[in-house]
mmCIF file of C-alpha atoms in Angstrom:
data_model
loop_
_atom_site.group_PDB
_atom_site.id
_atom_site.type_symbol
_atom_site.label_atom_id
_atom_site.label_comp_id
_atom_site.label_asym_id
_atom_site.label_seq_id
_atom_site.Cartn_x
_atom_site.Cartn_y
_atom_site.Cartn_z
ATOM 1 C CA UNK C 1 -38.610 -159.663 26.530
ATOM 2 C CA UNK C 2 -39.076 -156.969 29.130
ATOM 3 C CA UNK C 3 -41.853 -157.228 31.596
ATOM 4 C CA UNK C 4 -42.999 -160.947 30.690
ATOM 5 C CA UNK C 5 -43.095 -163.893 32.826
ATOM 6 C CA UNK C 6 -42.486 -163.512 36.605
ATOM 7 C CA UNK C 7 -39.902 -160.642 35.942
ATOM 8 C CA UNK C 8 -40.745 -156.912 36.746
ATOM 9 C CA UNK C 9 -40.835 -154.147 34.242
ATOM 10 C CA UNK C 10 -37.495 -153.014 34.937
ATOM 11 C CA UNK C 11 -35.910 -156.540 34.322
ATOM 12 C CA UNK C 12 -35.108 -158.610 31.079
ATOM 13 C CA UNK C 13 -36.742 -162.068 31.014
ATOM 14 C CA UNK C 14 -34.245 -164.521 29.644
ATOM 15 C CA UNK C 15 -35.738 -167.785 28.527
ATOM 16 C CA UNK C 16 -33.828 -170.986 29.388
ATOM 17 C CA UNK C 17 -34.633 -174.702 28.765
ATOM 18 C CA UNK C 18 -37.554 -175.457 30.836
ATOM 19 C CA UNK C 19 -37.427 -172.256 32.851
ATOM 20 C CA UNK C 20 -36.406 -168.574 32.577
ATOM 21 C CA UNK C 21 -34.266 -166.034 34.596
ATOM 22 C CA UNK C 22 -34.724 -162.335 35.299
ATOM 23 C CA UNK C 23 -31.620 -160.077 34.666
ATOM 24 C CA UNK C 24 -31.109 -156.458 34.837
ATOM 25 C CA UNK C 25 -30.239 -154.709 31.340
ATOM 26 C CA UNK C 26 -26.830 -153.310 30.575
ATOM 27 C CA UNK C 27 -26.294 -150.128 32.635
ATOM 28 C CA UNK C 28 -28.718 -151.098 35.460
ATOM 29 C CA UNK C 29 -28.001 -152.969 38.890
ATOM 30 C CA UNK C 30 -30.288 -154.883 41.067
ATOM 31 C CA UNK C 31 -31.347 -153.054 44.182
ATOM 32 C CA UNK C 32 -30.615 -154.306 47.675
ATOM 33 C CA UNK C 33 -33.857 -156.276 48.152
ATOM 34 C CA UNK C 34 -33.595 -157.704 44.671
ATOM 35 C CA UNK C 35 -36.985 -156.380 43.460
ATOM 36 C CA UNK C 36 -35.750 -153.562 41.112
ATOM 37 C CA UNK C 37 -33.213 -152.805 38.466
ATOM 38 C CA UNK C 38 -31.724 -149.264 39.287
ATOM 39 C CA UNK C 39 -29.594 -147.084 36.814
ATOM 40 C CA UNK C 40 -25.822 -147.187 37.256
ATOM 41 C CA UNK C 41 -24.577 -143.648 37.389
ATOM 42 C CA UNK C 42 -21.365 -144.205 35.329
ATOM 43 C CA UNK C 43 -20.370 -140.680 35.863
ATOM 44 C CA UNK C 44 -20.589 -140.631 39.761
ATOM 45 C CA UNK C 45 -18.873 -144.039 39.973
ATOM 46 C CA UNK C 46 -16.094 -143.188 37.495
ATOM 47 C CA UNK C 47 -17.269 -145.905 34.960
ATOM 48 C CA UNK C 48 -16.784 -143.863 31.951
ATOM 49 C CA UNK C 49 -14.161 -142.890 29.564
ATOM 50 C CA UNK C 50 -14.586 -139.206 29.647
ATOM 51 C CA UNK C 51 -11.022 -138.645 30.772
ATOM 52 C CA UNK C 52 -9.946 -135.741 28.782
ATOM 53 C CA UNK C 53 -9.903 -132.298 30.644
ATOM 54 C CA UNK C 54 -12.104 -130.895 27.733
ATOM 55 C CA UNK C 55 -14.918 -133.570 28.489
ATOM 56 C CA UNK C 56 -17.539 -133.977 31.044
ATOM 57 C CA UNK C 57 -19.549 -137.004 31.706
ATOM 58 C CA UNK C 58 -23.414 -136.992 31.194
ATOM 59 C CA UNK C 59 -25.456 -139.669 32.842
ATOM 60 C CA UNK C 60 -28.233 -141.336 30.836
ATOM 61 C CA UNK C 61 -30.786 -144.136 31.507
ATOM 62 C CA UNK C 62 -28.609 -147.167 31.350
ATOM 63 C CA UNK C 63 -25.655 -145.512 29.761
ATOM 64 C CA UNK C 64 -23.626 -142.187 29.603
ATOM 65 C CA UNK C 65 -22.227 -139.841 27.012
ATOM 66 C CA UNK C 66 -19.190 -137.605 27.059
ATOM 67 C CA UNK C 67 -19.808 -133.916 26.131
ATOM 68 C CA UNK C 68 -17.383 -131.045 25.580
ATOM 69 C CA UNK C 69 -16.858 -128.684 28.397
ATOM 70 C CA UNK C 70 -18.855 -125.838 26.938
ATOM 71 C CA UNK C 71 -18.095 -122.903 26.349
ATOM 72 C CA UNK C 72 -14.366 -123.529 27.056
ATOM 73 C CA UNK C 73 -14.404 -126.263 24.524
ATOM 74 C CA UNK C 74 -16.464 -126.880 21.357
ATOM 75 C CA UNK C 75 -17.303 -130.174 19.701
ATOM 76 C CA UNK C 76 -15.817 -130.761 16.094
ATOM 77 C CA UNK C 77 -15.559 -133.853 13.965
ATOM 78 C CA UNK C 78 -11.980 -134.134 15.624
ATOM 79 C CA UNK C 79 -13.351 -134.148 19.096
ATOM 80 C CA UNK C 80 -13.307 -131.310 21.649
ATOM 81 C CA UNK C 81 -11.136 -128.503 20.742
ATOM 82 C CA UNK C 82 -10.345 -125.317 22.662
ATOM 83 C CA UNK C 83 -12.618 -122.511 22.106
ATOM 84 C CA UNK C 84 -10.759 -119.329 21.277
ATOM 85 C CA UNK C 85 -12.679 -116.771 23.262
ATOM 86 C CA UNK C 86 -10.711 -113.953 21.764
ATOM 87 C CA UNK C 87 -12.433 -114.506 18.342
ATOM 88 C CA UNK C 88 -15.730 -112.731 17.546
ATOM 89 C CA UNK C 89 -18.387 -113.986 15.594
ATOM 90 C CA UNK C 90 -21.390 -112.708 13.646
ATOM 91 C CA UNK C 91 -24.972 -113.392 14.328
ATOM 92 C CA UNK C 92 -27.574 -113.304 11.604
ATOM 93 C CA UNK C 93 -30.601 -111.026 12.705
ATOM 94 C CA UNK C 94 -34.045 -111.550 10.605
ATOM 95 C CA UNK C 95 -36.728 -109.151 11.131
ATOM 96 C CA UNK C 96 -40.217 -110.426 12.219
ATOM 97 C CA UNK C 97 -41.329 -112.988 9.475
ATOM 98 C CA UNK C 98 -44.943 -111.729 9.830
ATOM 99 C CA UNK C 99 -43.716 -108.336 8.320
ATOM 100 C CA UNK C 100 -42.339 -110.083 5.381
ATOM 101 C CA UNK C 101 -45.525 -109.798 3.443
ATOM 102 C CA UNK C 102 -47.344 -106.661 2.041
ATOM 103 C CA UNK C 103 -50.717 -106.172 0.141
ATOM 104 C CA UNK C 104 -50.796 -103.747 -2.808
ATOM 105 C CA UNK C 105 -54.012 -103.434 -4.905
ATOM 106 C CA UNK C 106 -55.274 -106.841 -3.471
ATOM 107 C CA UNK C 107 -52.047 -108.497 -4.620
ATOM 108 C CA UNK C 108 -49.954 -110.209 -2.079
ATOM 109 C CA UNK C 109 -46.324 -109.396 -2.707
ATOM 110 C CA UNK C 110 -43.461 -111.271 -0.937
ATOM 111 C CA UNK C 111 -41.188 -108.825 0.789
ATOM 112 C CA UNK C 112 -37.752 -110.072 1.692
ATOM 113 C CA UNK C 113 -37.248 -109.963 5.397
ATOM 114 C CA UNK C 114 -34.625 -107.481 6.738
ATOM 115 C CA UNK C 115 -31.337 -109.400 7.235
ATOM 116 C CA UNK C 116 -28.535 -107.878 9.316
ATOM 117 C CA UNK C 117 -25.532 -109.004 11.031
ATOM 118 C CA UNK C 118 -24.265 -108.107 14.540
ATOM 119 C CA UNK C 119 -20.817 -108.898 15.939
ATOM 120 C CA UNK C 120 -20.952 -110.818 19.170
ATOM 121 C CA UNK C 121 -17.747 -110.898 21.547
ATOM 122 C CA UNK C 122 -17.055 -113.893 23.523
ATOM 123 C CA UNK C 123 -14.617 -112.235 25.858
ATOM 124 C CA UNK C 124 -15.042 -109.266 28.195
ATOM 125 C CA UNK C 125 -11.843 -107.179 28.064
ATOM 126 C CA UNK C 126 -11.735 -103.372 28.868
ATOM 127 C CA UNK C 127 -10.802 -100.535 26.276
ATOM 128 C CA UNK C 128 -7.203 -100.391 25.391
ATOM 129 C CA UNK C 129 -6.543 -104.206 26.125
ATOM 130 C CA UNK C 130 -5.941 -107.258 24.210
ATOM 131 C CA UNK C 131 -7.597 -110.772 24.575
ATOM 132 C CA UNK C 132 -5.107 -113.593 25.127
ATOM 133 C CA UNK C 133 -6.459 -117.087 24.545
ATOM 134 C CA UNK C 134 -5.514 -119.794 26.987
ATOM 135 C CA UNK C 135 -6.412 -123.429 27.112
ATOM 136 C CA UNK C 136 -10.019 -123.503 28.003
ATOM 137 C CA UNK C 137 -10.231 -119.853 29.046
ATOM 138 C CA UNK C 138 -8.796 -116.490 28.129
ATOM 139 C CA UNK C 139 -7.002 -113.405 29.846
ATOM 140 C CA UNK C 140 -6.847 -109.695 29.228
ATOM 141 C CA UNK C 141 -3.633 -107.680 28.859
ATOM 142 C CA UNK C 142 -3.333 -103.961 28.652
ATOM 143 C CA UNK C 143 -1.842 -102.617 25.538
ATOM 144 C CA UNK C 144 1.517 -101.014 25.455
ATOM 145 C CA UNK C 145 1.429 -97.623 27.076
ATOM 146 C CA UNK C 146 -1.286 -98.570 29.588
ATOM 147 C CA UNK C 147 -1.368 -99.712 33.111
ATOM 148 C CA UNK C 148 -3.812 -102.327 34.418
ATOM 149 C CA UNK C 149 -6.447 -101.335 37.211
ATOM 150 C CA UNK C 150 -7.053 -104.725 39.029
ATOM 151 C CA UNK C 151 -9.842 -105.678 41.291
ATOM 152 C CA UNK C 152 -9.449 -109.196 42.540
ATOM 153 C CA UNK C 153 -7.742 -110.937 39.654
ATOM 154 C CA UNK C 154 -9.606 -109.108 36.942
ATOM 155 C CA UNK C 155 -8.436 -105.992 34.897
ATOM 156 C CA UNK C 156 -11.399 -103.612 35.132
ATOM 157 C CA UNK C 157 -9.725 -100.914 33.074
ATOM 158 C CA UNK C 158 -6.515 -99.858 31.313
ATOM 159 C CA UNK C 159 -5.103 -96.398 32.446
ATOM 160 C CA UNK C 160 -2.987 -94.361 30.083
ATOM 161 C CA UNK C 161 0.711 -93.937 31.343
ATOM 162 C CA UNK C 162 1.769 -90.319 31.215
ATOM 163 C CA UNK C 163 5.267 -90.913 30.098
ATOM 164 C CA UNK C 164 6.064 -87.149 30.254
ATOM 165 C CA UNK C 165 5.374 -87.142 33.910
ATOM 166 C CA UNK C 166 6.804 -90.389 34.776
ATOM 167 C CA UNK C 167 9.913 -90.533 32.616
ATOM 168 C CA UNK C 168 11.757 -87.355 32.877
ATOM 169 C CA UNK C 169 14.412 -88.430 30.278
ATOM 170 C CA UNK C 170 11.583 -89.744 27.858
ATOM 171 C CA UNK C 171 12.697 -87.003 25.252
ATOM 172 C CA UNK C 172 15.892 -85.292 24.527
ATOM 173 C CA UNK C 173 16.607 -82.030 26.436
ATOM 174 C CA UNK C 174 16.139 -80.075 23.090
ATOM 175 C CA UNK C 175 12.514 -81.309 22.787
ATOM 176 C CA UNK C 176 9.221 -80.825 24.574
ATOM 177 C CA UNK C 177 7.371 -84.041 25.626
ATOM 178 C CA UNK C 178 3.727 -84.331 24.593
ATOM 179 C CA UNK C 179 1.666 -87.162 26.171
ATOM 180 C CA UNK C 180 -0.715 -89.139 23.707
ATOM 181 C CA UNK C 181 -3.232 -91.815 24.527
ATOM 182 C CA UNK C 182 -1.020 -94.963 24.825
ATOM 183 C CA UNK C 183 2.062 -93.124 23.806
ATOM 184 C CA UNK C 184 3.887 -89.767 23.611
ATOM 185 C CA UNK C 185 5.714 -87.528 21.181
ATOM 186 C CA UNK C 186 8.751 -85.461 21.405
ATOM 187 C CA UNK C 187 8.508 -81.910 19.721
ATOM 188 C CA UNK C 188 11.890 -80.683 18.693
ATOM 189 C CA UNK C 189 12.699 -77.170 19.547
ATOM 190 C CA UNK C 190 14.940 -75.270 17.033
ATOM 191 C CA UNK C 191 17.699 -75.559 16.181
ATOM 192 C CA UNK C 192 17.007 -79.208 16.462
ATOM 193 C CA UNK C 193 14.987 -80.936 13.922
ATOM 194 C CA UNK C 194 12.713 -83.934 14.062
ATOM 195 C CA UNK C 195 14.280 -87.401 13.362
ATOM 196 C CA UNK C 196 11.411 -89.953 13.833
ATOM 197 C CA UNK C 197 8.901 -89.498 16.514
ATOM 198 C CA UNK C 198 11.232 -89.028 19.655
ATOM 199 C CA UNK C 199 14.657 -88.134 18.312
ATOM 200 C CA UNK C 200 15.902 -84.561 17.834
ATOM 201 C CA UNK C 201 19.178 -84.022 15.791
ATOM 202 C CA UNK C 202 21.249 -80.876 15.027
ATOM 203 C CA UNK C 203 22.386 -80.972 11.373
ATOM 204 C CA UNK C 204 25.668 -79.265 10.662
ATOM 205 C CA UNK C 205 25.856 -80.319 7.068
ATOM 206 C CA UNK C 206 24.602 -76.905 5.558
ATOM 207 C CA UNK C 207 27.465 -75.430 3.573
ATOM 208 C CA UNK C 208 26.783 -72.182 5.291
ATOM 209 C CA UNK C 209 25.730 -71.091 8.671
ATOM 210 C CA UNK C 210 22.028 -70.654 8.909
ATOM 211 C CA UNK C 211 20.651 -67.211 9.858
ATOM 212 C CA UNK C 212 18.976 -66.262 13.271
ATOM 213 C CA UNK C 213 15.698 -68.059 13.516
ATOM 214 C CA UNK C 214 16.592 -70.588 11.043
ATOM 215 C CA UNK C 215 17.812 -74.311 11.092
ATOM 216 C CA UNK C 216 19.445 -76.741 8.752
ATOM 217 C CA UNK C 217 16.863 -79.204 7.299
ATOM 218 C CA UNK C 218 17.779 -82.336 5.530
ATOM 219 C CA UNK C 219 15.631 -83.229 2.463
ATOM 220 C CA UNK C 220 15.822 -86.735 0.720
ATOM 221 C CA UNK C 221 15.888 -86.691 -2.907
ATOM 222 C CA UNK C 222 16.599 -89.404 -5.578
ATOM 223 C CA UNK C 223 20.022 -87.992 -6.189
ATOM 224 C CA UNK C 224 20.887 -87.895 -2.528
ATOM 225 C CA UNK C 225 20.299 -85.757 0.673
ATOM 226 C CA UNK C 226 20.141 -81.987 0.330
ATOM 227 C CA UNK C 227 20.594 -79.715 3.345
ATOM 228 C CA UNK C 228 18.939 -76.245 3.188
ATOM 229 C CA UNK C 229 18.437 -73.476 5.592
ATOM 230 C CA UNK C 230 14.868 -73.282 6.830
ATOM 231 C CA UNK C 231 13.146 -70.581 8.711
ATOM 232 C CA UNK C 232 11.510 -71.305 12.107
ATOM 233 C CA UNK C 233 7.711 -71.380 12.374
ATOM 234 C CA UNK C 234 6.440 -67.984 12.296
ATOM 235 C CA UNK C 235 9.350 -66.672 10.265
ATOM 236 C CA UNK C 236 9.842 -66.203 6.620
ATOM 237 C CA UNK C 237 12.911 -65.594 4.504
ATOM 238 C CA UNK C 238 15.637 -67.732 2.783
ATOM 239 C CA UNK C 239 16.964 -69.023 5.900
ATOM 240 C CA UNK C 240 20.692 -68.314 4.983
ATOM 241 C CA UNK C 241 20.531 -64.245 5.027
ATOM 242 C CA UNK C 242 17.616 -63.428 7.048
ATOM 243 C CA UNK C 243 14.331 -64.946 8.667
ATOM 244 C CA UNK C 244 11.897 -62.287 9.502
ATOM 245 C CA UNK C 245 8.866 -62.651 11.936
ATOM 246 C CA UNK C 246 5.473 -62.749 10.238
ATOM 247 C CA UNK C 247 2.476 -60.901 11.497
ATOM 248 C CA UNK C 248 -1.098 -61.140 10.538
ATOM 249 C CA UNK C 249 -2.762 -57.908 9.688
ATOM 250 C CA UNK C 250 -5.499 -56.720 12.044
ATOM 251 C CA UNK C 251 -4.142 -59.299 14.598
ATOM 252 C CA UNK C 252 -0.827 -57.639 15.341
ATOM 253 C CA UNK C 253 0.680 -54.227 14.298
ATOM 254 C CA UNK C 254 4.330 -53.454 13.323
ATOM 255 C CA UNK C 255 5.568 -50.112 14.178
ATOM 256 C CA UNK C 256 8.440 -50.246 11.843
ATOM 257 C CA UNK C 257 8.893 -51.150 8.055
ATOM 258 C CA UNK C 258 6.485 -53.616 6.646
ATOM 259 C CA UNK C 259 7.227 -55.841 3.484
ATOM 260 C CA UNK C 260 4.020 -57.159 1.850
ATOM 261 C CA UNK C 261 4.162 -60.991 1.426
ATOM 262 C CA UNK C 262 0.541 -61.655 0.540
ATOM 263 C CA UNK C 263 -2.801 -59.782 0.790
ATOM 264 C CA UNK C 264 -2.842 -60.311 4.568
ATOM 265 C CA UNK C 265 0.674 -61.440 5.604
ATOM 266 C CA UNK C 266 3.485 -59.015 6.280
ATOM 267 C CA UNK C 267 7.076 -59.205 7.498
ATOM 268 C CA UNK C 268 7.888 -57.072 10.362
ATOM 269 C CA UNK C 269 11.660 -55.984 10.294
ATOM 270 C CA UNK C 270 11.862 -54.840 13.989
ATOM 271 C CA UNK C 271 9.527 -54.879 16.957
ATOM 272 C CA UNK C 272 5.969 -56.118 17.210
ATOM 273 C CA UNK C 273 3.316 -54.945 19.657
#
């Protein structure tokens, strides 16, 4: 019994035949002058089994317990596991419960509280970057086409790389380079034609030579590829015999012969002013 006989309140009184003894309970140690039982700090004295990197020791009166190193690790039925900071989670938001009731014609009506969800992020990575989970932590990496701006050892932002300025040979000589956020495109100039996003090709498979202001265009069909002469942008015609510049009435004037194409579009056979 604790606190009975000649033992103090921090001792355990142990009855013996014809006498008794005072002992400290488990997890306690007699102080230097033998008058008090003091708690043993198992964490400070390394008298614990919290040996995993994912754990930390918490001292308790007369004992200790192992807890997961939060937020780097989370507790599960299988022990402490790495917390994937790159994952987002949803938090349920409920409106003020006091506003969940309303009175109409002296009748109390139960109104369902407003429930909404908001997405919470466990990581803090800048725009145009990706969160990469690591054991007990995470790191940020800029997406392809972006360059990191670093302060200390932290990426504060990801800056777009202008491939057109930094890579003179990013596009073929027959194409114009256009920078895009995180990427770039190659705009092929006639007579070259687009092949994918960044390749330009010159087709020579048309049966006859194309006319001026036209190029050979490949069209995929179920029965195979077909090559046709196609007029450049701003020109109209069959592509094989002639491609004539188009002009919009009231926007440009043709001094020479006009051919009506539609109610507003004409073909100018010669010069335009």
